[in-house]
PDB file of C-alpha atoms in Angstrom:
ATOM      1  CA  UNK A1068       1.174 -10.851  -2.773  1.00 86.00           C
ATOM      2  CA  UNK A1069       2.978 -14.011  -2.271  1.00 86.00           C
ATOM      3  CA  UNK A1070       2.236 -17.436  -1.630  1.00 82.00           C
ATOM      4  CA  UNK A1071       1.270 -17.956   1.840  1.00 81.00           C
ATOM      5  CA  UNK A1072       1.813 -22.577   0.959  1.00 80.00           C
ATOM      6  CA  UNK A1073       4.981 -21.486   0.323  1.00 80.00           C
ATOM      7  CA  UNK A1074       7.863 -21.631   3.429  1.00 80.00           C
ATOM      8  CA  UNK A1075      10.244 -19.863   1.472  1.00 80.00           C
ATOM      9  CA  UNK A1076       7.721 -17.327   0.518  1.00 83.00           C
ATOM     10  CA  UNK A1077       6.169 -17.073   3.895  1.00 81.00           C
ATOM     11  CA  UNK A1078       9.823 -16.737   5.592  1.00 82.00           C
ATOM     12  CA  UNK A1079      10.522 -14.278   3.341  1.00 85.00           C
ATOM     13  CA  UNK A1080       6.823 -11.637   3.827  1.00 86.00           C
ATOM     14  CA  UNK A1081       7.885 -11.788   7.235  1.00 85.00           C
ATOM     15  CA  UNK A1082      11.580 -10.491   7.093  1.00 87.00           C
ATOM     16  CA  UNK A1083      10.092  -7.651   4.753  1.00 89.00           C
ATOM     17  CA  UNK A1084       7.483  -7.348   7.907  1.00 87.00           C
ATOM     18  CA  UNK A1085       9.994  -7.221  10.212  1.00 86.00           C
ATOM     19  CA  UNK A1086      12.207  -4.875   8.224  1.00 90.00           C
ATOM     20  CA  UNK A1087       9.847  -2.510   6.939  1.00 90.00           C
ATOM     21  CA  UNK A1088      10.316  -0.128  10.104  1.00 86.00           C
ATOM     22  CA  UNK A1089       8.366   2.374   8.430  1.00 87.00           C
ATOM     23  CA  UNK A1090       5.495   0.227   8.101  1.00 87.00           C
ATOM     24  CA  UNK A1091       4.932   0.961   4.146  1.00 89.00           C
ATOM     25  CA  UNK A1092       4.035  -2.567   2.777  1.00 90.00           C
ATOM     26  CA  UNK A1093       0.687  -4.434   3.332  1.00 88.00           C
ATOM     27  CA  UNK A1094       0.885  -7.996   2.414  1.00 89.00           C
ATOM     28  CA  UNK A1095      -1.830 -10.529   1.017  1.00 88.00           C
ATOM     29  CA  UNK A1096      -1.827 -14.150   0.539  1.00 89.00           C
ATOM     30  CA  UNK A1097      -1.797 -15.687  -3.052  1.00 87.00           C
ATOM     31  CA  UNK A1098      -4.553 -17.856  -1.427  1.00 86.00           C
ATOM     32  CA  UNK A1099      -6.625 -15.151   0.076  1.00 88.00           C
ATOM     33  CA  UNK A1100      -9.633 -13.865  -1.576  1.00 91.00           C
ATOM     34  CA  UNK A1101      -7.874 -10.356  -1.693  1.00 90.00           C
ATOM     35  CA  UNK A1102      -4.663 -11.976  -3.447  1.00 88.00           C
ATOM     36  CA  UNK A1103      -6.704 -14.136  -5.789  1.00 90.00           C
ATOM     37  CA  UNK A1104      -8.605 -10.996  -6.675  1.00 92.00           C
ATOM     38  CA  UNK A1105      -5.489  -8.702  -7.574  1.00 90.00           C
ATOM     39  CA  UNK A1106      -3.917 -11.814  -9.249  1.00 90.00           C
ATOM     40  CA  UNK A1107      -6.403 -12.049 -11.569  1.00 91.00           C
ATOM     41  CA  UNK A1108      -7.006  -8.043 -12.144  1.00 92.00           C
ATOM     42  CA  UNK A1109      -2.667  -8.047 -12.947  1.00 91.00           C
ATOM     43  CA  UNK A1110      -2.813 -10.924 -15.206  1.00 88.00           C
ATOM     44  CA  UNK A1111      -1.501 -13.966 -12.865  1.00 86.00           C
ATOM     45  CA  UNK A1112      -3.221 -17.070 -13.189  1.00 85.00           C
ATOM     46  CA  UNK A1113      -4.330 -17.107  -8.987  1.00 82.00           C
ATOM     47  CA  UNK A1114      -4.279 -21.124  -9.314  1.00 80.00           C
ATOM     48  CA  UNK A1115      -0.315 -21.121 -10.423  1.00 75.00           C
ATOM     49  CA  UNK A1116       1.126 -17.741  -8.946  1.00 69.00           C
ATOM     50  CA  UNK A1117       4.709 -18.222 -10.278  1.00 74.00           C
ATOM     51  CA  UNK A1118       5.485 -15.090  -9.111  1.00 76.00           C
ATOM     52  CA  UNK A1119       5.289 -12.577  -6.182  1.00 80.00           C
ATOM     53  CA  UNK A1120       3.733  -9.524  -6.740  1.00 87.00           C
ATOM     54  CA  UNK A1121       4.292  -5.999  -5.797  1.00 91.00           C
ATOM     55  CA  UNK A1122       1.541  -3.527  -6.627  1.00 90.00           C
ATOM     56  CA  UNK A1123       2.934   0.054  -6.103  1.00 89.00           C
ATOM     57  CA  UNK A1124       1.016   3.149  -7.196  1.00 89.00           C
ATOM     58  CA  UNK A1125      -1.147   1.316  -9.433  1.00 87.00           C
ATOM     59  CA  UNK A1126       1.457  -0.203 -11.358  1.00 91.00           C
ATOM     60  CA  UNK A1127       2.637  -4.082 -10.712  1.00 90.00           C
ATOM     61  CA  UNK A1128       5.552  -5.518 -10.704  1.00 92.00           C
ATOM     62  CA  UNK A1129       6.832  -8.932 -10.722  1.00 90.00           C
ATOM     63  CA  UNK A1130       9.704 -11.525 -10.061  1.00 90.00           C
ATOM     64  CA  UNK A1131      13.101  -9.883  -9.508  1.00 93.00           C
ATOM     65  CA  UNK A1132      11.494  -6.645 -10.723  1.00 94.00           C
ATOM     66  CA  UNK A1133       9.072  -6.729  -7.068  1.00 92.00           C
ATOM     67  CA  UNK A1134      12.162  -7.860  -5.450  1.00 93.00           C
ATOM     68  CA  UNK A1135      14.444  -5.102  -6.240  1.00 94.00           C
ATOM     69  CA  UNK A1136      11.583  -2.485  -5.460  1.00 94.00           C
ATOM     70  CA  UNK A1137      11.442  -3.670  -2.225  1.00 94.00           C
ATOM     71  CA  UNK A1138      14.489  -4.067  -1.455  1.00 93.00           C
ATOM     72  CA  UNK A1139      14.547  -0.084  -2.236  1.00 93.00           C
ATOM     73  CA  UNK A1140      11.939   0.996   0.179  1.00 93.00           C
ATOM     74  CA  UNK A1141      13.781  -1.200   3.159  1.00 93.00           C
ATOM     75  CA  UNK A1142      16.729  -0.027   5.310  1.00 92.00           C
ATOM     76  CA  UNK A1143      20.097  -1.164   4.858  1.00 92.00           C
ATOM     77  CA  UNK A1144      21.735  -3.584   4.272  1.00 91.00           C
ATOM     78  CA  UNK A1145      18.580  -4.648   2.503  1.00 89.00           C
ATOM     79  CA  UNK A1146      17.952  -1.758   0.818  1.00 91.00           C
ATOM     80  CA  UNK A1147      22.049  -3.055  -0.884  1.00 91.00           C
ATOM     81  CA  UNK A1148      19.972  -5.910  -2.893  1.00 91.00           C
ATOM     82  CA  UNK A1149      19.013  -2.714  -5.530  1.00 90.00           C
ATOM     83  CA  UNK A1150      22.607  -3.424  -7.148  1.00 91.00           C
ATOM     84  CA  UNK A1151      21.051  -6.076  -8.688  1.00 90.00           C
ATOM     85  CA  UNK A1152      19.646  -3.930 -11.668  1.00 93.00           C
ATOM     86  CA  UNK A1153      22.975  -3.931 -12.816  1.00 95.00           C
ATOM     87  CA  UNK A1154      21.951  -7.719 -14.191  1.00 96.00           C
ATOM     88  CA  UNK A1155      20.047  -8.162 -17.258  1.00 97.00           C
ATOM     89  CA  UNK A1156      16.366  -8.724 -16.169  1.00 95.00           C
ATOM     90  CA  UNK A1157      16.103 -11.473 -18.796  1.00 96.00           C
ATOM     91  CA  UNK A1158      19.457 -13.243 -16.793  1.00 96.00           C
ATOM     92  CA  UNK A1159      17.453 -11.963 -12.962  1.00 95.00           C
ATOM     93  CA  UNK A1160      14.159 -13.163 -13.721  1.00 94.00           C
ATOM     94  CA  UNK A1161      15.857 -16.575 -15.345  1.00 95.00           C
ATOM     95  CA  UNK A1162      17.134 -17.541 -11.607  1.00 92.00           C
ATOM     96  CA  UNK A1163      14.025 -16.023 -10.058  1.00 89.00           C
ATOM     97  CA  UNK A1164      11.920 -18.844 -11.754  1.00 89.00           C
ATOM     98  CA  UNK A1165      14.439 -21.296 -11.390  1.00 90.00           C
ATOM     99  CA  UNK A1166      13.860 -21.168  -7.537  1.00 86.00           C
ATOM    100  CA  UNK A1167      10.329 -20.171  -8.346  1.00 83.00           C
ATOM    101  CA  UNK A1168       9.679 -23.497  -9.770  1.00 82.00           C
ATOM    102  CA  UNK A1169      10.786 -25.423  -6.752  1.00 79.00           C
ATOM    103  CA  UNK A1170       9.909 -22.968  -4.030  1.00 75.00           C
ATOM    104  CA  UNK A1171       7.423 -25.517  -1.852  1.00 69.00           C
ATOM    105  CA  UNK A1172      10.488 -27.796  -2.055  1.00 73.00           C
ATOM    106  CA  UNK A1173      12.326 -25.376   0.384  1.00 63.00           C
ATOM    107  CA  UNK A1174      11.984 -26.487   4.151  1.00 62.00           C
ATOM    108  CA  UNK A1175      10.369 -24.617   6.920  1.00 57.00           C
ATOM    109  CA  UNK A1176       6.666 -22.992   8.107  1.00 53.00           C
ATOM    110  CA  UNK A1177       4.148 -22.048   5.640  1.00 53.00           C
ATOM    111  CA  UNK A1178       2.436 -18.489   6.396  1.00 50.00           C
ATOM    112  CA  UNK A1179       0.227 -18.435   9.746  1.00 51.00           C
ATOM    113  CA  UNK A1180      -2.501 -16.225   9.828  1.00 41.00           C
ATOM    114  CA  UNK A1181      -0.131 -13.254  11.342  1.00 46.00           C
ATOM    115  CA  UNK A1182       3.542 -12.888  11.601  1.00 47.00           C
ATOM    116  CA  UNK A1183       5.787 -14.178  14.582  1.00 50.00           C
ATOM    117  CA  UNK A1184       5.546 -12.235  17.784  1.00 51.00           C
ATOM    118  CA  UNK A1185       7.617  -9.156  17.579  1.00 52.00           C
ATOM    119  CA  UNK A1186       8.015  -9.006  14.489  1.00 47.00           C
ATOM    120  CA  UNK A1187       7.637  -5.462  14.129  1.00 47.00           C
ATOM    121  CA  UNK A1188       8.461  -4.284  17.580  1.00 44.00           C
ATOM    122  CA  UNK A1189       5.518  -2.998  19.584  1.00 39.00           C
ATOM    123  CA  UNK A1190       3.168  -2.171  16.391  1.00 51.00           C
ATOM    124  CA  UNK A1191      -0.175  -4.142  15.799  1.00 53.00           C
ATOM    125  CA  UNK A1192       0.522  -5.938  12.795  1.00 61.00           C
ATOM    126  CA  UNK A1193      -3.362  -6.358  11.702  1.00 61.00           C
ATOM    127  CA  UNK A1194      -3.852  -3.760   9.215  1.00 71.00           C
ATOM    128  CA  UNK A1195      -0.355  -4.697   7.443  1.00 72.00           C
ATOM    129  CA  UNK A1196      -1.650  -8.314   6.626  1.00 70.00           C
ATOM    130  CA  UNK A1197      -4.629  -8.364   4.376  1.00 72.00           C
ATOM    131  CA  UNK A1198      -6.827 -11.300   3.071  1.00 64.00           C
TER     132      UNK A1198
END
Protein backbone atom coordinates (compact mmCIF):
# COMPACT_ATOMS: atom_id res chain seq x y z
CA UNK A 1 0.00 0.00 0.00
CA UNK A 2 1.07 3.51 -0.20
CA UNK A 3 -0.41 6.75 -0.32
CA UNK A 4 -1.78 7.45 -3.61
CA UNK A 5 -2.11 11.95 -2.16
CA UNK A 6 1.26 11.49 -1.90
CA UNK A 7 3.75 12.61 -5.15
CA UNK A 8 6.61 11.17 -3.62
CA UNK A 9 4.76 8.06 -2.84
CA UNK A 10 2.97 7.88 -6.10
CA UNK A 11 6.44 8.53 -8.08
CA UNK A 12 7.83 6.03 -6.23
CA UNK A 13 4.71 2.73 -6.81
CA UNK A 14 5.39 3.50 -10.23
CA UNK A 15 9.27 3.02 -10.52
CA UNK A 16 8.62 -0.33 -8.49
CA UNK A 17 5.83 -0.81 -11.46
CA UNK A 18 8.09 -0.13 -13.93
CA UNK A 19 10.91 -2.17 -12.44
CA UNK A 20 9.21 -5.11 -11.32
CA UNK A 21 9.84 -6.95 -14.80
CA UNK A 22 8.61 -9.99 -13.35
CA UNK A 23 5.41 -8.56 -12.54
CA UNK A 24 5.39 -9.85 -8.68
CA UNK A 25 3.93 -6.78 -6.80
CA UNK A 26 0.24 -5.62 -6.86
CA UNK A 27 -0.20 -2.23 -5.49
CA UNK A 28 -3.23 -0.51 -3.58
CA UNK A 29 -3.91 2.95 -2.62
CA UNK A 30 -3.85 4.03 1.13
CA UNK A 31 -7.13 5.73 0.01
CA UNK A 32 -8.74 2.84 -1.70
CA UNK A 33 -11.26 0.76 -0.03
CA UNK A 34 -8.82 -2.28 -0.51
CA UNK A 35 -5.85 -0.23 1.22
CA UNK A 36 -8.05 1.16 3.97
CA UNK A 37 -9.19 -2.40 4.56
CA UNK A 38 -5.60 -4.06 4.92
CA UNK A 39 -4.54 -0.91 6.88
CA UNK A 40 -6.78 -1.48 9.38
CA UNK A 41 -6.51 -5.56 9.45
CA UNK A 42 -2.20 -4.73 9.95
CA UNK A 43 -2.71 -2.23 12.58
CA UNK A 44 -2.27 1.27 10.58
CA UNK A 45 -4.54 3.88 11.44
CA UNK A 46 -6.03 4.17 7.36
CA UNK A 47 -6.76 8.04 8.22
CA UNK A 48 -2.80 8.75 9.04
CA UNK A 49 -0.85 5.95 7.03
CA UNK A 50 2.67 7.03 8.16
CA UNK A 51 3.95 4.29 6.54
CA UNK A 52 3.99 2.15 3.32
CA UNK A 53 3.14 -1.21 3.57
CA UNK A 54 4.31 -4.40 2.12
CA UNK A 55 2.21 -7.48 2.80
CA UNK A 56 4.24 -10.59 1.71
CA UNK A 57 3.10 -14.13 2.50
CA UNK A 58 0.84 -13.07 5.11
CA UNK A 59 3.25 -11.27 7.04
CA UNK A 60 3.56 -7.18 6.84
CA UNK A 61 6.11 -5.17 6.82
CA UNK A 62 6.66 -1.59 7.21
CA UNK A 63 8.88 1.62 6.70
CA UNK A 64 12.47 0.81 5.70
CA UNK A 65 11.67 -2.81 6.58
CA UNK A 66 8.94 -2.82 3.15
CA UNK A 67 11.57 -0.88 1.48
CA UNK A 68 14.43 -3.16 1.74
CA UNK A 69 12.10 -6.21 0.81
CA UNK A 70 11.41 -4.72 -2.22
CA UNK A 71 14.22 -3.59 -3.14
CA UNK A 72 15.16 -7.54 -2.90
CA UNK A 73 12.61 -8.86 -5.25
CA UNK A 74 13.67 -5.99 -8.03
CA UNK A 75 16.58 -6.25 -10.52
CA UNK A 76 19.67 -4.48 -10.16
CA UNK A 77 20.83 -1.85 -9.37
CA UNK A 78 17.71 -1.70 -7.25
CA UNK A 79 17.85 -4.83 -5.93
CA UNK A 80 21.74 -2.90 -4.36
CA UNK A 81 19.33 -0.81 -1.85
CA UNK A 82 19.30 -4.42 0.40
CA UNK A 83 22.81 -3.16 1.84
CA UNK A 84 20.91 -1.09 3.83
CA UNK A 85 20.26 -3.82 6.58
CA UNK A 86 23.61 -3.25 7.49
CA UNK A 87 21.98 0.05 9.43
CA UNK A 88 20.33 -0.28 12.65
CA UNK A 89 16.52 -0.40 11.90
CA UNK A 90 15.96 1.91 14.89
CA UNK A 91 18.68 4.57 12.91
CA UNK A 92 16.62 3.35 9.09
CA UNK A 93 13.24 3.73 10.23
CA UNK A 94 14.36 7.21 12.18
CA UNK A 95 15.05 8.85 8.52
CA UNK A 96 12.18 6.90 7.00
CA UNK A 97 9.72 8.99 9.21
CA UNK A 98 11.64 11.95 9.00
CA UNK A 99 10.74 12.15 5.21
CA UNK A 100 7.57 10.34 6.13
CA UNK A 101 6.40 13.26 8.02
CA UNK A 102 6.80 15.72 5.22
CA UNK A 103 6.18 13.47 2.26
CA UNK A 104 3.04 15.66 0.62
CA UNK A 105 5.58 18.50 0.92
CA UNK A 106 7.63 16.83 -1.95
CA UNK A 107 6.71 18.28 -5.50
CA UNK A 108 5.25 16.44 -8.37
CA UNK A 109 1.86 14.22 -9.51
CA UNK A 110 -0.17 12.48 -7.02
CA UNK A 111 -1.19 8.75 -8.13
CA UNK A 112 -3.66 8.62 -11.29
CA UNK A 113 -5.88 5.90 -11.48
CA UNK A 114 -3.11 3.70 -13.54
CA UNK A 115 0.52 4.16 -14.10
CA UNK A 116 2.16 6.23 -17.03
CA UNK A 117 2.01 4.67 -20.44
CA UNK A 118 4.67 2.10 -20.79
CA UNK A 119 5.39 1.68 -17.79
CA UNK A 120 5.77 -1.88 -17.88
CA UNK A 121 6.48 -2.44 -21.51
CA UNK A 122 3.68 -4.08 -23.46
CA UNK A 123 1.86 -5.76 -20.25
CA UNK A 124 -1.74 -4.63 -19.17
CA UNK A 125 -1.13 -3.09 -16.00
CA UNK A 126 -4.90 -3.63 -14.60
CA UNK A 127 -4.61 -6.55 -12.45
CA UNK A 128 -1.22 -5.10 -10.82
CA UNK A 129 -3.14 -1.97 -9.44
CA UNK A 130 -5.84 -2.81 -7.00
CA UNK A 131 -8.45 -0.59 -5.16
Amino acid sequence: MFDGDCALCSGSARKILKADRTGVFRLAPTQSELGRALLVHYGVDPDDPYTMLLVQDGRAHERTDAVLAIAARLPMPWRLAVVGRIVPRFIRDFFYDFVARRRRRFPGQAWCAMPEAGASAGRDLADRVLG
